[in-house]
Amino acid sequence: MRAFYHDNIGGDQFALHDSGRSVSEEELKASGVLYWHIPVEEDREWEREIDDIAQRRDYKNRDVKESSRAILGDDWEAGVKMVYEEHMHEDEEIRFVLEGSGFFDVREHPTDNWVRIHVSKGDLLVVPAGIYHRFSLDINERIKVMRLSKDEPKWIAHYRGSETEENPHRLDYLKTVQSVPVAV
């Protein structure tokens, strides 16, 4: 995993868009974003670590999802556009990368800057409920992830707008990050 501020230059969403300004794991944590690296080995020892995290964080469900141009076929354009539109969820978004790579962009509060998180095989990312974010594949255009959830997965996107700003999960998120001291 490597996190940095997005350069905000328009164009190809699959490009790196690295501003040259890094973001540390501590800074991500202050935004509620959690990260682990768990090497994915053929002996499948990684499954025990995932099980331990799932138990500690009360994740009851999981599935595996793969995205690529070949898999999405005719739905490719609509699919990549949909997940790249800024939105939030009422549940945590938990992804463990089994193969491939991609970007999670999260909105930093209170600056509203995009932080780009480049994830690859072995990265486990928890994006908190209520944070604005988006997802994009990178130039490799392929990722396979394990999705974990506390309850039956809903995966309902609430796109940014005045109504979403009043969503109780958004308001709870803002209260949480406003109570976290900001490192200087």
mmCIF file with all atom_site columns, C-alpha atoms in Angstrom:
data_model
loop_
_atom_site.group_PDB
_atom_site.id
_atom_site.type_symbol
_atom_site.label_atom_id
_atom_site.label_alt_id
_atom_site.label_comp_id
_atom_site.label_asym_id
_atom_site.label_entity_id
_atom_site.label_seq_id
_atom_site.pdbx_PDB_ins_code
_atom_site.Cartn_x
_atom_site.Cartn_y
_atom_site.Cartn_z
_atom_site.occupancy
_atom_site.B_iso_or_equiv
_atom_site.pdbx_formal_charge
_atom_site.auth_seq_id
_atom_site.auth_comp_id
_atom_site.auth_asym_id
_atom_site.auth_atom_id
_atom_site.pdbx_PDB_model_num
ATOM 1   C CA . MET A 1 1   ? 0.000   0.000   0.000   1.00 0.00 ? 1   MET A CA 1
ATOM 2   C CA . ARG A 1 2   ? 1.130   3.460   -0.795  1.00 0.00 ? 2   ARG A CA 1
ATOM 3   C CA . ALA A 1 3   ? -0.949  6.540   0.017   1.00 0.00 ? 3   ALA A CA 1
ATOM 4   C CA . PHE A 1 4   ? -0.516  10.045  -1.368  1.00 0.00 ? 4   PHE A CA 1
ATOM 5   C CA . TYR A 1 5   ? -2.475  13.138  -2.262  1.00 0.00 ? 5   TYR A CA 1
ATOM 6   C CA . HIS A 1 6   ? -4.145  12.946  -5.675  1.00 0.00 ? 6   HIS A CA 1
ATOM 7   C CA . ASP A 1 7   ? -2.755  15.494  -8.142  1.00 0.00 ? 7   ASP A CA 1
ATOM 8   C CA . ASN A 1 8   ? -6.299  16.545  -9.172  1.00 0.00 ? 8   ASN A CA 1
ATOM 9   C CA . ILE A 1 9   ? -5.301  16.589  -12.825 1.00 0.00 ? 9   ILE A CA 1
ATOM 10  C CA . GLY A 1 10  ? -8.193  15.300  -14.905 1.00 0.00 ? 10  GLY A CA 1
ATOM 11  C CA . GLY A 1 11  ? -7.901  12.510  -17.391 1.00 0.00 ? 11  GLY A CA 1
ATOM 12  C CA . ASP A 1 12  ? -7.321  8.800   -17.081 1.00 0.00 ? 12  ASP A CA 1
ATOM 13  C CA . GLN A 1 13  ? -8.668  7.494   -13.754 1.00 0.00 ? 13  GLN A CA 1
ATOM 14  C CA . PHE A 1 14  ? -6.372  4.439   -14.116 1.00 0.00 ? 14  PHE A CA 1
ATOM 15  C CA . ALA A 1 15  ? -3.229  6.628   -14.052 1.00 0.00 ? 15  ALA A CA 1
ATOM 16  C CA . LEU A 1 16  ? -1.217  7.095   -10.848 1.00 0.00 ? 16  LEU A CA 1
ATOM 17  C CA . HIS A 1 17  ? -2.089  10.796  -10.273 1.00 0.00 ? 17  HIS A CA 1
ATOM 18  C CA . ASP A 1 18  ? 0.648   11.110  -7.637  1.00 0.00 ? 18  ASP A CA 1
ATOM 19  C CA . SER A 1 19  ? 1.100   14.685  -6.401  1.00 0.00 ? 19  SER A CA 1
ATOM 20  C CA . GLY A 1 20  ? 4.415   13.743  -4.783  1.00 0.00 ? 20  GLY A CA 1
ATOM 21  C CA . ARG A 1 21  ? 2.990   14.361  -1.290  1.00 0.00 ? 21  ARG A CA 1
ATOM 22  C CA . SER A 1 22  ? 2.831   11.146  0.764   1.00 0.00 ? 22  SER A CA 1
ATOM 23  C CA . VAL A 1 23  ? 0.195   10.286  3.346   1.00 0.00 ? 23  VAL A CA 1
ATOM 24  C CA . SER A 1 24  ? 1.240   8.089   6.285   1.00 0.00 ? 24  SER A CA 1
ATOM 25  C CA . GLU A 1 25  ? -0.681  5.202   7.828   1.00 0.00 ? 25  GLU A CA 1
ATOM 26  C CA . GLU A 1 26  ? -1.169  7.401   10.917  1.00 0.00 ? 26  GLU A CA 1
ATOM 27  C CA . GLU A 1 27  ? -2.794  10.092  8.790   1.00 0.00 ? 27  GLU A CA 1
ATOM 28  C CA . LEU A 1 28  ? -5.050  7.491   7.171   1.00 0.00 ? 28  LEU A CA 1
ATOM 29  C CA . LYS A 1 29  ? -5.986  6.191   10.611  1.00 0.00 ? 29  LYS A CA 1
ATOM 30  C CA . ALA A 1 30  ? -6.935  9.740   11.680  1.00 0.00 ? 30  ALA A CA 1
ATOM 31  C CA . SER A 1 31  ? -9.464  9.630   8.815   1.00 0.00 ? 31  SER A CA 1
ATOM 32  C CA . GLY A 1 32  ? -10.760 6.283   10.053  1.00 0.00 ? 32  GLY A CA 1
ATOM 33  C CA . VAL A 1 33  ? -9.066  4.255   7.303   1.00 0.00 ? 33  VAL A CA 1
ATOM 34  C CA . LEU A 1 34  ? -7.383  1.103   8.627   1.00 0.00 ? 34  LEU A CA 1
ATOM 35  C CA . TYR A 1 35  ? -4.713  -0.960  6.894   1.00 0.00 ? 35  TYR A CA 1
ATOM 36  C CA . TRP A 1 36  ? -2.942  -4.299  7.268   1.00 0.00 ? 36  TRP A CA 1
ATOM 37  C CA . HIS A 1 37  ? -0.535  -6.114  4.970   1.00 0.00 ? 37  HIS A CA 1
ATOM 38  C CA . ILE A 1 38  ? -0.977  -9.878  5.007   1.00 0.00 ? 38  ILE A CA 1
ATOM 39  C CA . PRO A 1 39  ? 1.192   -11.763 2.503   1.00 0.00 ? 39  PRO A CA 1
ATOM 40  C CA . VAL A 1 40  ? -0.917  -14.009 0.265   1.00 0.00 ? 40  VAL A CA 1
ATOM 41  C CA . GLU A 1 41  ? 0.989   -17.261 0.044   1.00 0.00 ? 41  GLU A CA 1
ATOM 42  C CA . GLU A 1 42  ? 0.115   -20.550 -1.588  1.00 0.00 ? 42  GLU A CA 1
ATOM 43  C CA . ASP A 1 43  ? 0.041   -22.312 1.799   1.00 0.00 ? 43  ASP A CA 1
ATOM 44  C CA . ARG A 1 44  ? -2.989  -20.134 2.610   1.00 0.00 ? 44  ARG A CA 1
ATOM 45  C CA . GLU A 1 45  ? -1.642  -19.189 6.069   1.00 0.00 ? 45  GLU A CA 1
ATOM 46  C CA . TRP A 1 46  ? -3.068  -15.738 5.355   1.00 0.00 ? 46  TRP A CA 1
ATOM 47  C CA . GLU A 1 47  ? -6.567  -17.117 5.896   1.00 0.00 ? 47  GLU A CA 1
ATOM 48  C CA . ARG A 1 48  ? -5.877  -17.464 9.627   1.00 0.00 ? 48  ARG A CA 1
ATOM 49  C CA . GLU A 1 49  ? -4.944  -13.781 9.876   1.00 0.00 ? 49  GLU A CA 1
ATOM 50  C CA . ILE A 1 50  ? -8.062  -12.779 7.952   1.00 0.00 ? 50  ILE A CA 1
ATOM 51  C CA . ASP A 1 51  ? -10.148 -14.993 10.261  1.00 0.00 ? 51  ASP A CA 1
ATOM 52  C CA . ASP A 1 52  ? -8.555  -13.363 13.342  1.00 0.00 ? 52  ASP A CA 1
ATOM 53  C CA . ILE A 1 53  ? -9.251  -9.831  12.060  1.00 0.00 ? 53  ILE A CA 1
ATOM 54  C CA . ALA A 1 54  ? -12.783 -10.833 11.048  1.00 0.00 ? 54  ALA A CA 1
ATOM 55  C CA . GLN A 1 55  ? -13.446 -12.220 14.514  1.00 0.00 ? 55  GLN A CA 1
ATOM 56  C CA . ARG A 1 56  ? -12.000 -9.155  16.311  1.00 0.00 ? 56  ARG A CA 1
ATOM 57  C CA . ARG A 1 57  ? -13.957 -6.725  14.112  1.00 0.00 ? 57  ARG A CA 1
ATOM 58  C CA . ASP A 1 58  ? -17.138 -8.826  13.965  1.00 0.00 ? 58  ASP A CA 1
ATOM 59  C CA . TYR A 1 59  ? -17.070 -9.478  10.207  1.00 0.00 ? 59  TYR A CA 1
ATOM 60  C CA . LYS A 1 60  ? -19.475 -12.358 9.644   1.00 0.00 ? 60  LYS A CA 1
ATOM 61  C CA . ASN A 1 61  ? -19.703 -12.529 5.851   1.00 0.00 ? 61  ASN A CA 1
ATOM 62  C CA . ARG A 1 62  ? -17.263 -12.640 2.975   1.00 0.00 ? 62  ARG A CA 1
ATOM 63  C CA . ASP A 1 63  ? -17.146 -13.242 -0.724  1.00 0.00 ? 63  ASP A CA 1
ATOM 64  C CA . VAL A 1 64  ? -14.646 -12.911 -3.561  1.00 0.00 ? 64  VAL A CA 1
ATOM 65  C CA . LYS A 1 65  ? -15.094 -10.481 -6.439  1.00 0.00 ? 65  LYS A CA 1
ATOM 66  C CA . GLU A 1 66  ? -12.909 -10.099 -9.493  1.00 0.00 ? 66  GLU A CA 1
ATOM 67  C CA . SER A 1 67  ? -12.938 -7.112  -11.832 1.00 0.00 ? 67  SER A CA 1
ATOM 68  C CA . SER A 1 68  ? -11.251 -6.761  -15.191 1.00 0.00 ? 68  SER A CA 1
ATOM 69  C CA . ARG A 1 69  ? -12.148 -5.731  -18.710 1.00 0.00 ? 69  ARG A CA 1
ATOM 70  C CA . ALA A 1 70  ? -12.471 -9.400  -19.702 1.00 0.00 ? 70  ALA A CA 1
ATOM 71  C CA . ILE A 1 71  ? -14.748 -10.279 -16.773 1.00 0.00 ? 71  ILE A CA 1
ATOM 72  C CA . LEU A 1 72  ? -17.000 -7.222  -17.026 1.00 0.00 ? 72  LEU A CA 1
ATOM 73  C CA . GLY A 1 73  ? -17.219 -7.407  -20.827 1.00 0.00 ? 73  GLY A CA 1
ATOM 74  C CA . ASP A 1 74  ? -20.010 -5.157  -22.133 1.00 0.00 ? 74  ASP A CA 1
ATOM 75  C CA . ASP A 1 75  ? -20.524 -3.752  -18.617 1.00 0.00 ? 75  ASP A CA 1
ATOM 76  C CA . TRP A 1 76  ? -16.915 -2.487  -18.399 1.00 0.00 ? 76  TRP A CA 1
ATOM 77  C CA . GLU A 1 77  ? -17.532 1.220   -19.120 1.00 0.00 ? 77  GLU A CA 1
ATOM 78  C CA . ALA A 1 78  ? -20.599 1.495   -16.876 1.00 0.00 ? 78  ALA A CA 1
ATOM 79  C CA . GLY A 1 79  ? -18.958 -0.530  -14.106 1.00 0.00 ? 79  GLY A CA 1
ATOM 80  C CA . VAL A 1 80  ? -15.754 1.494   -13.853 1.00 0.00 ? 80  VAL A CA 1
ATOM 81  C CA . LYS A 1 81  ? -17.698 4.751   -14.077 1.00 0.00 ? 81  LYS A CA 1
ATOM 82  C CA . MET A 1 82  ? -20.134 3.720   -11.324 1.00 0.00 ? 82  MET A CA 1
ATOM 83  C CA . VAL A 1 83  ? -17.498 2.859   -8.676  1.00 0.00 ? 83  VAL A CA 1
ATOM 84  C CA . TYR A 1 84  ? -15.427 5.952   -9.529  1.00 0.00 ? 84  TYR A CA 1
ATOM 85  C CA . GLU A 1 85  ? -18.266 8.346   -8.756  1.00 0.00 ? 85  GLU A CA 1
ATOM 86  C CA . GLU A 1 86  ? -17.841 9.887   -5.293  1.00 0.00 ? 86  GLU A CA 1
ATOM 87  C CA . HIS A 1 87  ? -20.040 8.149   -2.724  1.00 0.00 ? 87  HIS A CA 1
ATOM 88  C CA . MET A 1 88  ? -20.271 6.800   0.808   1.00 0.00 ? 88  MET A CA 1
ATOM 89  C CA . HIS A 1 89  ? -21.731 3.671   2.374   1.00 0.00 ? 89  HIS A CA 1
ATOM 90  C CA . GLU A 1 90  ? -23.616 3.143   5.605   1.00 0.00 ? 90  GLU A CA 1
ATOM 91  C CA . ASP A 1 91  ? -21.320 0.210   6.399   1.00 0.00 ? 91  ASP A CA 1
ATOM 92  C CA . GLU A 1 92  ? -17.557 -0.178  6.412   1.00 0.00 ? 92  GLU A CA 1
ATOM 93  C CA . GLU A 1 93  ? -16.069 -1.188  3.096   1.00 0.00 ? 93  GLU A CA 1
ATOM 94  C CA . ILE A 1 94  ? -13.528 -3.938  3.740   1.00 0.00 ? 94  ILE A CA 1
ATOM 95  C CA . ARG A 1 95  ? -11.348 -5.263  0.932   1.00 0.00 ? 95  ARG A CA 1
ATOM 96  C CA . PHE A 1 96  ? -8.480  -7.761  1.005   1.00 0.00 ? 96  PHE A CA 1
ATOM 97  C CA . VAL A 1 97  ? -6.556  -7.869  -2.277  1.00 0.00 ? 97  VAL A CA 1
ATOM 98  C CA . LEU A 1 98  ? -5.884  -11.433 -3.416  1.00 0.00 ? 98  LEU A CA 1
ATOM 99  C CA . GLU A 1 99  ? -4.534  -10.544 -6.879  1.00 0.00 ? 99  GLU A CA 1
ATOM 100 C CA . GLY A 1 100 ? -4.009  -7.425  -8.982  1.00 0.00 ? 100 GLY A CA 1
ATOM 101 C CA . SER A 1 101 ? -4.111  -3.808  -7.848  1.00 0.00 ? 101 SER A CA 1
ATOM 102 C CA . GLY A 1 102 ? -6.190  -0.650  -7.794  1.00 0.00 ? 102 GLY A CA 1
ATOM 103 C CA . PHE A 1 103 ? -6.884  2.687   -6.125  1.00 0.00 ? 103 PHE A CA 1
ATOM 104 C CA . PHE A 1 104 ? -9.158  3.704   -3.287  1.00 0.00 ? 104 PHE A CA 1
ATOM 105 C CA . ASP A 1 105 ? -9.522  7.468   -3.177  1.00 0.00 ? 105 ASP A CA 1
ATOM 106 C CA . VAL A 1 106 ? -10.845 8.841   0.128   1.00 0.00 ? 106 VAL A CA 1
ATOM 107 C CA . ARG A 1 107 ? -11.791 12.397  1.031   1.00 0.00 ? 107 ARG A CA 1
ATOM 108 C CA . GLU A 1 108 ? -9.639  13.858  3.767   1.00 0.00 ? 108 GLU A CA 1
ATOM 109 C CA . HIS A 1 109 ? -11.558 15.793  6.382   1.00 0.00 ? 109 HIS A CA 1
ATOM 110 C CA . PRO A 1 110 ? -11.653 18.763  6.833   1.00 0.00 ? 110 PRO A CA 1
ATOM 111 C CA . THR A 1 111 ? -9.575  19.705  3.746   1.00 0.00 ? 111 THR A CA 1
ATOM 112 C CA . ASP A 1 112 ? -11.750 17.731  1.289   1.00 0.00 ? 112 ASP A CA 1
ATOM 113 C CA . ASN A 1 113 ? -8.575  16.720  -0.593  1.00 0.00 ? 113 ASN A CA 1
ATOM 114 C CA . TRP A 1 114 ? -8.484  13.347  -2.316  1.00 0.00 ? 114 TRP A CA 1
ATOM 115 C CA . VAL A 1 115 ? -6.051  10.864  -0.788  1.00 0.00 ? 115 VAL A CA 1
ATOM 116 C CA . ARG A 1 116 ? -5.193  8.083   -3.239  1.00 0.00 ? 116 ARG A CA 1
ATOM 117 C CA . ILE A 1 117 ? -4.420  4.691   -1.737  1.00 0.00 ? 117 ILE A CA 1
ATOM 118 C CA . HIS A 1 118 ? -2.736  2.271   -4.139  1.00 0.00 ? 118 HIS A CA 1
ATOM 119 C CA . VAL A 1 119 ? -3.464  -1.278  -2.983  1.00 0.00 ? 119 VAL A CA 1
ATOM 120 C CA . SER A 1 120 ? -2.061  -4.554  -4.269  1.00 0.00 ? 120 SER A CA 1
ATOM 121 C CA . LYS A 1 121 ? -1.835  -8.234  -3.354  1.00 0.00 ? 121 LYS A CA 1
ATOM 122 C CA . GLY A 1 122 ? -1.876  -8.729  0.414   1.00 0.00 ? 122 GLY A CA 1
ATOM 123 C CA . ASP A 1 123 ? -3.313  -5.320  1.324   1.00 0.00 ? 123 ASP A CA 1
ATOM 124 C CA . LEU A 1 124 ? -6.369  -5.229  3.597   1.00 0.00 ? 124 LEU A CA 1
ATOM 125 C CA . LEU A 1 125 ? -8.133  -1.880  3.701   1.00 0.00 ? 125 LEU A CA 1
ATOM 126 C CA . VAL A 1 126 ? -11.066 -0.817  5.871   1.00 0.00 ? 126 VAL A CA 1
ATOM 127 C CA . VAL A 1 127 ? -12.846 2.313   4.633   1.00 0.00 ? 127 VAL A CA 1
ATOM 128 C CA . PRO A 1 128 ? -15.173 3.604   7.380   1.00 0.00 ? 128 PRO A CA 1
ATOM 129 C CA . ALA A 1 129 ? -18.908 4.108   6.988   1.00 0.00 ? 129 ALA A CA 1
ATOM 130 C CA . GLY A 1 130 ? -19.745 7.700   6.102   1.00 0.00 ? 130 GLY A CA 1
ATOM 131 C CA . ILE A 1 131 ? -16.463 8.670   4.396   1.00 0.00 ? 131 ILE A CA 1
ATOM 132 C CA . TYR A 1 132 ? -16.651 9.844   0.803   1.00 0.00 ? 132 TYR A CA 1
ATOM 133 C CA . HIS A 1 133 ? -14.594 7.650   -1.459  1.00 0.00 ? 133 HIS A CA 1
ATOM 134 C CA . ARG A 1 134 ? -14.324 6.109   -4.913  1.00 0.00 ? 134 ARG A CA 1
ATOM 135 C CA . PHE A 1 135 ? -12.504 3.159   -6.475  1.00 0.00 ? 135 PHE A CA 1
ATOM 136 C CA . SER A 1 136 ? -10.584 2.651   -9.683  1.00 0.00 ? 136 SER A CA 1
ATOM 137 C CA . LEU A 1 137 ? -8.510  -0.079  -11.160 1.00 0.00 ? 137 LEU A CA 1
ATOM 138 C CA . ASP A 1 138 ? -4.980  0.998   -12.053 1.00 0.00 ? 138 ASP A CA 1
ATOM 139 C CA . ILE A 1 139 ? -3.256  0.611   -15.438 1.00 0.00 ? 139 ILE A CA 1
ATOM 140 C CA . ASN A 1 140 ? -3.213  -3.188  -14.984 1.00 0.00 ? 140 ASN A CA 1
ATOM 141 C CA . GLU A 1 141 ? -7.048  -3.125  -15.153 1.00 0.00 ? 141 GLU A CA 1
ATOM 142 C CA . ARG A 1 142 ? -7.464  -6.178  -12.923 1.00 0.00 ? 142 ARG A CA 1
ATOM 143 C CA . ILE A 1 143 ? -8.153  -6.901  -9.260  1.00 0.00 ? 143 ILE A CA 1
ATOM 144 C CA . LYS A 1 144 ? -9.455  -9.832  -7.237  1.00 0.00 ? 144 LYS A CA 1
ATOM 145 C CA . VAL A 1 145 ? -10.612 -9.003  -3.711  1.00 0.00 ? 145 VAL A CA 1
ATOM 146 C CA . MET A 1 146 ? -12.187 -10.662 -0.741  1.00 0.00 ? 146 MET A CA 1
ATOM 147 C CA . ARG A 1 147 ? -15.016 -8.474  0.511   1.00 0.00 ? 147 ARG A CA 1
ATOM 148 C CA . LEU A 1 148 ? -15.839 -8.744  4.197   1.00 0.00 ? 148 LEU A CA 1
ATOM 149 C CA . SER A 1 149 ? -18.880 -7.373  6.011   1.00 0.00 ? 149 SER A CA 1
ATOM 150 C CA . LYS A 1 150 ? -20.425 -7.329  9.469   1.00 0.00 ? 150 LYS A CA 1
ATOM 151 C CA . ASP A 1 151 ? -23.904 -8.255  8.264   1.00 0.00 ? 151 ASP A CA 1
ATOM 152 C CA . GLU A 1 152 ? -25.430 -9.240  4.958   1.00 0.00 ? 152 GLU A CA 1
ATOM 153 C CA . PRO A 1 153 ? -23.606 -7.005  2.469   1.00 0.00 ? 153 PRO A CA 1
ATOM 154 C CA . LYS A 1 154 ? -25.677 -4.099  1.156   1.00 0.00 ? 154 LYS A CA 1
ATOM 155 C CA . TRP A 1 155 ? -23.091 -2.254  -0.969  1.00 0.00 ? 155 TRP A CA 1
ATOM 156 C CA . ILE A 1 156 ? -25.518 0.633   -1.426  1.00 0.00 ? 156 ILE A CA 1
ATOM 157 C CA . ALA A 1 157 ? -23.751 3.748   -2.680  1.00 0.00 ? 157 ALA A CA 1
ATOM 158 C CA . HIS A 1 158 ? -25.005 7.113   -1.440  1.00 0.00 ? 158 HIS A CA 1
ATOM 159 C CA . TYR A 1 159 ? -23.651 9.663   -3.901  1.00 0.00 ? 159 TYR A CA 1
ATOM 160 C CA . ARG A 1 160 ? -22.405 12.970  -2.577  1.00 0.00 ? 160 ARG A CA 1
ATOM 161 C CA . GLY A 1 161 ? -25.070 15.658  -2.318  1.00 0.00 ? 161 GLY A CA 1
ATOM 162 C CA . SER A 1 162 ? -27.051 17.681  0.204   1.00 0.00 ? 162 SER A CA 1
ATOM 163 C CA . GLU A 1 163 ? -29.214 14.699  1.194   1.00 0.00 ? 163 GLU A CA 1
ATOM 164 C CA . THR A 1 164 ? -26.163 12.515  1.820   1.00 0.00 ? 164 THR A CA 1
ATOM 165 C CA . GLU A 1 165 ? -24.589 15.250  3.948   1.00 0.00 ? 165 GLU A CA 1
ATOM 166 C CA . GLU A 1 166 ? -27.497 14.758  6.381   1.00 0.00 ? 166 GLU A CA 1
ATOM 167 C CA . ASN A 1 167 ? -27.242 10.948  6.392   1.00 0.00 ? 167 ASN A CA 1
ATOM 168 C CA . PRO A 1 168 ? -26.828 9.758   10.033  1.00 0.00 ? 168 PRO A CA 1
ATOM 169 C CA . HIS A 1 169 ? -23.824 7.590   9.053   1.00 0.00 ? 169 HIS A CA 1
ATOM 170 C CA . ARG A 1 170 ? -22.133 10.604  7.446   1.00 0.00 ? 170 ARG A CA 1
ATOM 171 C CA . LEU A 1 171 ? -22.833 12.725  10.540  1.00 0.00 ? 171 LEU A CA 1
ATOM 172 C CA . ASP A 1 172 ? -21.466 9.981   12.826  1.00 0.00 ? 172 ASP A CA 1
ATOM 173 C CA . TYR A 1 173 ? -18.332 9.761   10.686  1.00 0.00 ? 173 TYR A CA 1
ATOM 174 C CA . LEU A 1 174 ? -17.782 13.526  10.900  1.00 0.00 ? 174 LEU A CA 1
ATOM 175 C CA . LYS A 1 175 ? -18.171 13.459  14.697  1.00 0.00 ? 175 LYS A CA 1
ATOM 176 C CA . THR A 1 176 ? -15.611 10.663  14.899  1.00 0.00 ? 176 THR A CA 1
ATOM 177 C CA . VAL A 1 177 ? -12.940 12.376  12.783  1.00 0.00 ? 177 VAL A CA 1
ATOM 178 C CA . GLN A 1 178 ? -13.478 15.762  14.392  1.00 0.00 ? 178 GLN A CA 1
ATOM 179 C CA . SER A 1 179 ? -12.665 14.225  17.774  1.00 0.00 ? 179 SER A CA 1
ATOM 180 C CA . VAL A 1 180 ? -9.342  12.808  16.518  1.00 0.00 ? 180 VAL A CA 1
ATOM 181 C CA . PRO A 1 181 ? -6.368  15.100  17.210  1.00 0.00 ? 181 PRO A CA 1
ATOM 182 C CA . VAL A 1 182 ? -4.637  16.219  14.018  1.00 0.00 ? 182 VAL A CA 1
ATOM 183 C CA . ALA A 1 183 ? -0.864  15.691  13.874  1.00 0.00 ? 183 ALA A CA 1
ATOM 184 C CA . VAL A 1 184 ? 1.119   18.838  13.122  1.00 0.00 ? 184 VAL A CA 1
#
